[in-house]
Coordinates of C-alpha atoms and ligand atoms in Angstrom, one line a residue:
M10 CA -0.5 -8.7 11.9
R11 CA 0.4 -5.2 13.5
S12 CA -0.9 -5.1 17.0
G13 CA -2.3 -8.6 19.2
G14 CA -4.5 -9.7 21.6
R15 CA -8.1 -10.1 21.9
A16 CA -10.8 -8.3 20.6
T17 CA -12.0 -5.9 23.7
G18 CA -14.4 -4.0 21.8
G19 CA -18.5 -5.3 22.1
R20 CA -19.4 -7.9 19.5
N21 CA -20.7 -5.2 17.0
D22 CA -17.1 -3.0 17.3
L23 CA -16.0 -5.6 14.7
V24 CA -15.1 -5.2 10.9
L25 CA -13.7 -7.6 8.0
V26 CA -10.7 -5.9 6.0
I27 CA -10.5 -8.1 3.2
N28 CA -7.1 -7.1 0.5
S29 CA -7.5 -9.2 -2.1
G30 CA -4.4 -9.9 -4.9
S31 CA -4.4 -12.0 -7.5
S32 CA -3.6 -14.4 -6.2
S33 CA -4.0 -14.2 -1.9
I34 CA -6.1 -12.2 -0.3
K35 CA -5.4 -11.1 3.3
Y36 CA -7.9 -10.0 6.0
Q37 CA -8.2 -9.0 9.4
L38 CA -11.4 -8.9 11.5
L39 CA -10.7 -5.8 14.2
D40 CA -12.2 -2.7 16.1
P41 CA -11.9 0.5 14.1
E42 CA -11.9 1.9 17.5
S43 CA -9.4 0.3 19.0
G44 CA -7.7 -1.3 16.3
V45 CA -7.8 -4.5 18.8
V46 CA -7.3 -7.3 16.2
A47 CA -9.5 -10.3 17.3
A48 CA -7.6 -12.3 14.3
S49 CA -5.7 -11.6 10.7
G50 CA -4.4 -14.0 8.0
M51 CA -3.7 -14.6 4.2
V52 CA -4.8 -17.6 2.0
D53 CA -1.9 -17.7 -0.7
R54 CA -1.5 -19.7 -3.7
I55 CA -4.7 -18.5 -5.1
G56 CA -5.9 -21.4 -8.2
E57 CA -2.6 -23.4 -6.6
E58 CA -2.1 -27.2 -5.9
Q59 CA 0.2 -25.6 -3.1
A60 CA -2.6 -22.8 -2.2
G61 CA -2.9 -22.7 2.1
I62 CA -4.5 -20.4 4.6
E63 CA -2.3 -19.2 7.7
H64 CA -4.3 -17.5 10.3
Q65 CA -3.7 -15.9 13.5
V66 CA -6.4 -15.7 16.7
D67 CA -5.9 -15.4 21.3
G68 CA -1.6 -16.2 20.1
R69 CA -2.1 -19.3 17.8
T70 CA -2.3 -20.1 14.8
I71 CA -3.8 -22.1 12.6
Q72 CA -2.8 -23.6 8.9
H73 CA -3.8 -25.4 6.1
R74 CA -2.6 -26.6 2.6
Q75 CA -4.9 -27.5 -0.3
P76 CA -5.7 -26.4 -3.7
I77 CA -8.3 -23.6 -3.9
A78 CA -9.8 -22.9 -7.1
D79 CA -10.5 -19.6 -7.7
H80 CA -11.0 -16.4 -4.9
T81 CA -14.6 -17.7 -3.1
A82 CA -13.4 -20.9 -2.3
G83 CA -10.6 -18.5 -0.6
L84 CA -13.5 -16.5 1.6
R85 CA -15.0 -19.3 1.9
L86 CA -12.5 -21.3 3.4
V87 CA -11.3 -18.0 5.8
F88 CA -14.9 -18.2 6.9
D89 CA -14.2 -22.5 7.8
V90 CA -10.8 -21.3 9.7
F91 CA -13.2 -19.1 11.4
A92 CA -15.3 -20.9 12.1
E93 CA -13.3 -23.7 13.5
S94 CA -11.1 -21.4 15.7
G95 CA -15.1 -20.5 17.7
H96 CA -14.7 -17.4 16.0
D97 CA -17.7 -17.5 13.7
L98 CA -17.8 -14.8 11.6
A99 CA -22.1 -14.8 9.9
T100 CA -22.7 -14.4 13.9
A101 CA -19.5 -12.2 15.4
G102 CA -21.8 -9.2 15.1
V103 CA -19.7 -7.7 11.5
R104 CA -20.9 -4.6 11.5
A105 CA -19.3 -3.2 8.1
V106 CA -17.6 -5.8 5.9
G107 CA -13.8 -2.9 4.7
H108 CA -12.4 -3.9 0.9
R109 CA -8.9 -2.0 -0.1
V110 CA -9.1 -1.3 -3.6
V111 CA -6.6 -0.4 -5.8
H112 CA -8.1 2.0 -8.8
G113 CA -11.2 4.4 -8.6
G114 CA -9.7 6.1 -11.3
E115 CA -12.0 9.2 -11.7
V116 CA -14.8 7.7 -10.2
F117 CA -14.3 6.9 -7.2
Y118 CA -12.4 9.3 -4.2
R119 CA -13.9 8.6 -0.9
P120 CA -14.7 5.7 0.6
T121 CA -18.8 3.9 -1.3
L122 CA -21.1 1.4 0.2
I123 CA -20.9 -1.0 -2.7
D124 CA -24.1 -1.7 -4.3
D125 CA -24.1 -3.9 -7.7
D126 CA -23.8 -0.3 -9.7
V127 CA -20.7 0.5 -7.3
V128 CA -19.6 -3.4 -7.9
A129 CA -20.0 -2.9 -12.0
A130 CA -18.0 0.4 -12.2
I131 CA -14.9 -1.2 -10.6
S132 CA -15.5 -3.4 -13.5
D133 CA -15.7 -1.1 -15.7
L134 CA -11.6 0.2 -14.5
S135 CA -10.0 -3.6 -15.0
S136 CA -8.1 -1.8 -18.0
L137 CA -7.2 0.9 -15.7
A138 CA -5.2 -1.3 -13.4
P139 CA -5.7 -4.8 -15.1
L140 CA -3.9 -7.8 -11.8
H141 CA -5.7 -5.4 -9.8
N142 CA -9.5 -4.9 -9.9
P143 CA -10.6 -8.5 -11.2
A144 CA -9.1 -10.6 -8.6
N145 CA -10.7 -7.0 -5.3
V146 CA -14.5 -7.7 -7.0
A147 CA -14.4 -10.7 -6.6
G148 CA -13.0 -11.1 -3.0
I149 CA -16.0 -8.2 -2.4
E150 CA -18.5 -10.5 -4.6
S151 CA -17.4 -13.7 -2.6
A152 CA -17.7 -11.3 0.9
R153 CA -21.3 -10.3 -0.8
E154 CA -22.7 -13.8 -0.8
L155 CA -20.6 -14.7 2.3
L156 CA -21.7 -12.6 4.4
P157 CA -25.4 -11.5 3.0
G158 CA -26.7 -8.5 5.8
V159 CA -23.5 -6.8 6.0
P160 CA -22.8 -3.3 4.4
Q161 CA -19.4 -4.1 2.2
V162 CA -17.6 -1.0 1.7
A163 CA -15.0 0.0 -0.5
V164 CA -11.7 1.9 0.1
F165 CA -9.8 3.8 -3.2
D166 CA -6.8 3.6 -3.1
T167 CA -6.2 6.0 -5.5
A168 CA -8.3 8.0 -3.3
F169 CA -6.3 11.1 -1.7
F170 CA -4.6 11.4 -4.7
H171 CA -7.5 12.2 -6.6
G172 CA -7.1 15.6 -6.7
L173 CA -3.3 16.8 -7.0
P174 CA -2.8 19.8 -8.5
D175 CA -3.6 19.8 -12.6
A176 CA -0.4 20.3 -13.4
A177 CA 1.5 17.4 -10.9
K178 CA -0.9 15.2 -12.5
T179 CA -1.2 15.3 -16.2
Y180 CA 1.9 13.2 -18.6
A181 CA 2.6 15.6 -21.5
I182 CA 1.5 13.1 -24.1
D183 CA -1.5 13.7 -26.4
A184 CA -3.5 15.2 -24.6
K185 CA -6.9 13.7 -26.7
L186 CA -5.9 10.4 -27.2
A187 CA -4.8 11.5 -22.9
A188 CA -8.3 11.9 -22.0
A189 CA -9.8 9.3 -23.8
H190 CA -8.7 6.8 -22.6
G191 CA -8.5 8.2 -18.7
I192 CA -4.1 8.5 -19.1
R193 CA -2.9 10.9 -15.2
K194 CA -1.3 10.2 -12.8
Y195 CA -3.5 8.3 -10.5
G196 CA -1.1 7.3 -7.4
F197 CA -1.6 4.3 -5.2
H198 CA -1.4 3.2 -0.9
G199 CA -3.6 6.5 0.0
T200 CA -4.9 5.1 2.3
S201 CA -1.5 5.2 3.9
H202 CA -0.3 8.4 2.9
E203 CA -3.2 9.7 4.7
Y204 CA -3.7 7.5 7.7
V205 CA -0.1 7.9 8.1
S206 CA 0.1 11.8 7.5
G207 CA -2.3 11.9 10.3
R208 CA -0.5 10.5 12.4
V209 CA 2.7 12.8 11.5
A210 CA 0.7 16.2 12.8
A211 CA -0.7 14.2 15.9
L212 CA 2.8 13.1 16.5
L213 CA 3.9 17.0 16.4
D214 CA 0.3 18.1 18.1
R215 CA 0.4 20.8 15.2
D216 CA -3.1 21.2 12.8
P217 CA -2.2 19.5 10.1
A218 CA -3.8 22.2 6.8
D219 CA -0.1 24.0 8.7
L220 CA 1.8 21.3 7.9
N221 CA 4.4 19.9 4.1
Q222 CA 5.3 16.6 4.7
I223 CA 7.6 13.6 3.1
I224 CA 6.5 10.6 3.2
F225 CA 7.9 7.9 1.6
H226 CA 6.1 4.0 1.9
L227 CA 9.0 1.8 1.4
G228 CA 6.9 -1.6 1.4
N229 CA 7.3 -4.9 -1.3
G230 CA 5.3 -1.8 -3.1
A231 CA 7.2 1.4 -2.2
S232 CA 6.0 5.0 -3.0
A233 CA 6.4 8.9 -1.5
S234 CA 5.0 11.7 -1.4
A235 CA 4.8 15.5 -1.2
I236 CA 1.7 16.7 1.1
R237 CA 0.8 20.0 2.3
G238 CA -2.3 21.0 4.3
G239 CA -2.9 17.7 5.0
H240 CA -3.3 17.6 0.5
P241 CA -1.0 15.4 -1.8
I242 CA 0.5 17.7 -4.0
D243 CA 2.5 14.8 -5.3
T244 CA 3.6 11.3 -5.7
T245 CA 6.0 9.0 -7.3
M246 CA 3.2 6.4 -8.2
G247 CA 1.1 7.2 -12.0
L248 CA -1.2 5.8 -14.0
T249 CA -0.6 2.1 -12.2
P250 CA 1.6 1.5 -9.1
L251 CA 4.8 1.0 -12.1
E252 CA 6.1 5.1 -11.7
G253 CA 8.6 6.3 -9.3
L254 CA 10.4 4.6 -6.6
V255 CA 12.9 1.4 -7.1
M256 CA 9.9 -1.5 -6.0
G257 CA 10.8 -5.1 -5.6
T258 CA 9.4 -6.1 -8.7
R259 CA 8.8 -3.2 -10.6
G260 CA 11.7 0.0 -11.2
G261 CA 9.6 2.4 -11.2
D262 CA 10.5 5.3 -13.3
L263 CA 12.8 3.9 -17.2
D264 CA 13.0 6.3 -20.1
P265 CA 8.6 4.9 -22.3
G266 CA 11.4 4.1 -25.1
I267 CA 13.0 1.0 -23.0
F268 CA 9.0 -0.1 -23.8
A269 CA 9.3 0.4 -28.1
H270 CA 12.7 -0.7 -28.4
L271 CA 12.3 -4.3 -26.3
V272 CA 10.2 -4.5 -28.7
R273 CA 11.5 -3.6 -32.1
A274 CA 15.1 -5.4 -30.7
A275 CA 13.8 -8.4 -27.7
H276 CA 10.7 -9.4 -29.7
M277 CA 9.2 -8.9 -26.2
D278 CA 5.2 -8.2 -26.7
V279 CA 3.0 -6.7 -24.4
D280 CA 2.6 -9.0 -22.1
Q281 CA 5.9 -9.9 -21.6
I282 CA 6.9 -6.2 -21.4
D283 CA 5.0 -5.7 -18.6
E284 CA 5.1 -8.7 -16.9
M285 CA 8.6 -8.3 -17.2
L286 CA 7.7 -4.8 -16.0
N287 CA 6.0 -5.8 -12.7
R288 CA 7.0 -8.5 -11.3
N289 CA 11.0 -9.0 -12.5
A290 CA 11.9 -5.6 -12.1
G291 CA 13.4 -3.3 -9.8
L292 CA 15.6 -4.5 -6.9
K293 CA 14.7 -8.3 -8.8
G294 CA 15.1 -7.3 -11.7
L295 CA 18.5 -6.5 -11.0
S296 CA 20.4 -8.2 -8.0
G297 CA 18.1 -12.1 -8.5
V298 CA 16.2 -10.6 -5.5
N299 CA 12.9 -8.9 -4.8
D300 CA 12.9 -9.0 -0.5
F301 CA 14.8 -6.1 1.2
R302 CA 16.5 -8.0 4.1
E303 CA 17.6 -11.1 0.9
L304 CA 19.0 -8.2 -0.9
Q305 CA 20.9 -6.8 2.7
R306 CA 22.8 -10.3 2.8
L307 CA 23.8 -10.7 0.1
I308 CA 25.8 -7.0 -0.1
A309 CA 26.8 -8.4 3.9
A310 CA 28.1 -11.1 1.8
G311 CA 29.6 -9.1 -0.6
D312 CA 27.6 -9.4 -4.0
A313 CA 28.7 -6.1 -6.4
A314 CA 24.8 -7.0 -7.9
A315 CA 22.5 -6.5 -4.5
R316 CA 24.8 -3.7 -4.1
L317 CA 24.4 -1.7 -7.6
A318 CA 20.6 -2.8 -6.6
Y319 CA 20.6 -1.8 -3.2
D320 CA 21.9 1.8 -4.8
V321 CA 19.8 2.6 -7.3
Y322 CA 16.6 2.8 -4.7
I323 CA 18.6 4.9 -2.9
H324 CA 20.3 7.3 -5.5
R325 CA 15.9 7.2 -6.1
L326 CA 14.8 7.7 -3.4
R327 CA 16.8 10.9 -3.0
R328 CA 15.9 12.6 -6.3
Y329 CA 12.1 12.4 -5.1
L330 CA 12.8 14.1 -2.0
G331 CA 14.6 16.5 -4.3
A332 CA 11.8 16.8 -6.2
Y333 CA 9.2 17.1 -3.3
L334 CA 11.9 20.0 -1.9
I335 CA 11.3 22.5 -4.5
E336 CA 7.4 22.0 -5.3
L337 CA 6.6 22.3 -1.0
G338 CA 8.9 25.8 -0.9
G339 CA 11.0 23.6 2.4
V340 CA 9.0 20.5 4.4
D341 CA 8.8 20.3 7.9
A342 CA 8.8 16.2 8.4
I343 CA 9.9 13.6 6.7
T344 CA 8.5 10.1 7.8
F345 CA 9.6 6.9 6.8
T346 CA 6.6 3.6 7.4
A347 CA 6.0 0.2 5.7
G348 CA 8.2 -2.8 6.0
V349 CA 11.6 -0.6 4.5
G350 CA 10.3 2.3 5.5
E351 CA 9.9 1.3 9.5
N352 CA 12.4 -1.6 10.0
S353 CA 15.9 -0.3 7.4
P354 CA 18.0 2.2 8.7
Q355 CA 20.3 1.9 6.7
V356 CA 18.3 3.4 4.3
R357 CA 17.0 5.7 6.5
A358 CA 20.0 7.0 6.9
D359 CA 21.2 6.9 3.4
A360 CA 18.4 8.2 2.1
L361 CA 19.2 11.5 4.3
A362 CA 22.5 11.3 4.2
G363 CA 24.7 15.6 3.8
L364 CA 21.3 17.1 4.7
S365 CA 22.4 19.3 7.0
R366 CA 21.9 22.2 5.4
F367 CA 18.3 22.2 5.2
G368 CA 18.6 21.5 8.1
I369 CA 17.6 17.6 7.8
A370 CA 19.5 15.0 10.0
V371 CA 18.8 11.9 11.5
D372 CA 20.1 11.8 14.6
P373 CA 22.0 7.6 14.5
A374 CA 21.2 6.5 18.1
R375 CA 16.8 7.1 17.3
N376 CA 17.4 5.9 13.9
T377 CA 18.3 2.6 14.7
A378 CA 17.0 2.4 18.8
A379 CA 15.4 -0.9 19.1
D380 CA 12.0 0.7 19.2
R381 CA 8.8 -0.8 17.3
A382 CA 6.3 2.5 17.5
A383 CA 6.2 6.1 16.6
R384 CA 8.7 8.2 16.7
H385 CA 11.0 11.3 15.8
I386 CA 14.9 10.3 14.6
S387 CA 16.2 13.3 14.0
A388 CA 19.3 15.2 15.7
P389 CA 17.9 16.9 18.0
G390 CA 18.1 21.1 17.2
A391 CA 17.7 20.0 13.3
E392 CA 14.8 22.4 11.9
V393 CA 13.1 18.9 9.7
A394 CA 11.7 16.4 11.6
V395 CA 12.1 12.8 10.8
L396 CA 10.0 10.6 11.9
V397 CA 8.9 6.4 11.2
V398 CA 5.6 6.3 11.5
P399 CA 4.2 2.1 11.1
T400 CA 1.5 2.5 8.7
N401 CA -2.1 -0.2 9.6
E402 CA -3.7 0.8 6.4
E403 CA -6.7 -2.0 7.1
L404 CA -7.1 -0.2 10.1
A405 CA -8.0 3.2 8.1
I406 CA -10.0 1.2 5.3
A407 CA -12.0 -0.2 9.1
Q408 CA -12.8 3.6 10.1
A409 CA -13.4 4.2 6.4
A410 CA -15.9 1.5 6.6
L411 CA -17.3 2.0 9.8
R412 CA -17.2 6.3 9.3
V413 CA -19.8 5.6 5.4
V414 CA -21.9 2.4 7.5
A415 CA -22.7 5.1 10.2
A416 CA -23.7 7.9 8.0
Q417 CA -25.5 5.7 5.4
R418 CA -27.5 5.1 9.0
A419 CA -28.2 8.1 10.4
D420 CA -29.0 9.3 6.7
Ligands
ADP17 P1 3.7 -5.2 0.9 O1 3.8 -3.3 0.3 O2 3.7 -6.4 1.3 O3 2.6 -4.9 2.2 P2 5.6 -4.6 3.8 O4 5.4 -2.7 4.4 O5 5.1 -5.4 4.4 O6 5.7 -4.7 2.1 O7 7.0 -5.0 3.6 C1 8.1 -5.6 3.1 C2 9.4 -5.1 2.5 O8 10.1 -4.8 3.7 C3 10.5 -6.5 2.2 O9 11.8 -6.1 1.1 C4 11.3 -7.3 3.4 O10 12.3 -8.0 3.6 C5 11.0 -5.9 3.8 N1 11.3 -5.5 5.6 C6 10.2 -6.4 6.4 N2 11.4 -6.2 7.9 C7 12.7 -5.9 7.7 C8 13.5 -4.9 7.9 N3 14.1 -5.4 9.6 N4 15.1 -5.0 7.5 C9 15.0 -4.3 6.3 N5 13.4 -4.6 5.2 C10 12.6 -5.5 6.1

């Protein structure tokens, strides 16, 4: 939970945000205007014996461990726990449900009010995101069943990058094959990149239209974007969230020849390779751990594999930093966000080390200050602003959902 406390808004101000993953459901009930979170939690290990829920409300945590068969059962448990904690969702005055949907393909490029056709279209996009869209659809269907009178809005992770320039979004493969199968760079984490870039403009007290920005969203998944005048001109993730930076369990950029080589030499099939690339590559593949704090502990203990994993991670960040500096023709602000970006001064310092000739310099004291708020960490007088800005995808989704509902009522 990124902000705590009781909701201060009236009964009809709250939006329920649902982020339904392959085996988990994260959720937050919040006031989109104040950002105050009334309750939040996570159902995990759906489909396993050891499934359960952890629910935070009014400064306390409610936990249950029990088998949860599927997403419908998971969401039903969320509703039960809300009721148990004295906040019955059916009567809490939930104004909208905002769903994070991973892949909007070419079809969806703005937050969209959900009806049967929209659910079918999101489901049709599952071939582009087989690990994500089916789970998103399951979450949507369950929420529509449990809160039948409440408008539901889909907010797409790809939407912000919909208008990427052709040269940035086109893969240099057989054009007919690409067109037939929807193969292009879509980009992901768009809600975060959009939210954070807006916060940067506000913090710098500048019109977003006048800013060139580079944003590093470094969490379990990781991506970077180059944003000119409020519009992204490039991003690291591609057709799928596998491309680009080194991540917790995904390796980012690879020679595509590795795929065929593994089929021929290691006799792996497509599912084994997909599984390896999604769950056993990146930091995990190199060092055995995907959590960044564990990686740092291993490095401190002298583990050579963990050290190499870190070096590859930083090398990749800097490769994209260089690329985006040139693509933008100069940058006004470089921003770090998400779990690693917000919390690791070491990563920020190493990513930007030795770049003073480009106007980029991190101030060591500002960088290591124990401050969780959005802030500058650049050295005084440095030409480029370097910032740490906490992301808040739930808030951005709640605000988008509310805007859609308000616009619909105004029609
Ligand atoms: P998700 O992509 O699941 O939303 P987060 O944005 O929460 O992920 O980021 C999770 C990552 O952030 C984990 O690798 C975790 O180890 C890392 N992280 C969290 N706190 C710290 C910290 N203090 N120092 C370094 N890494 C951290």
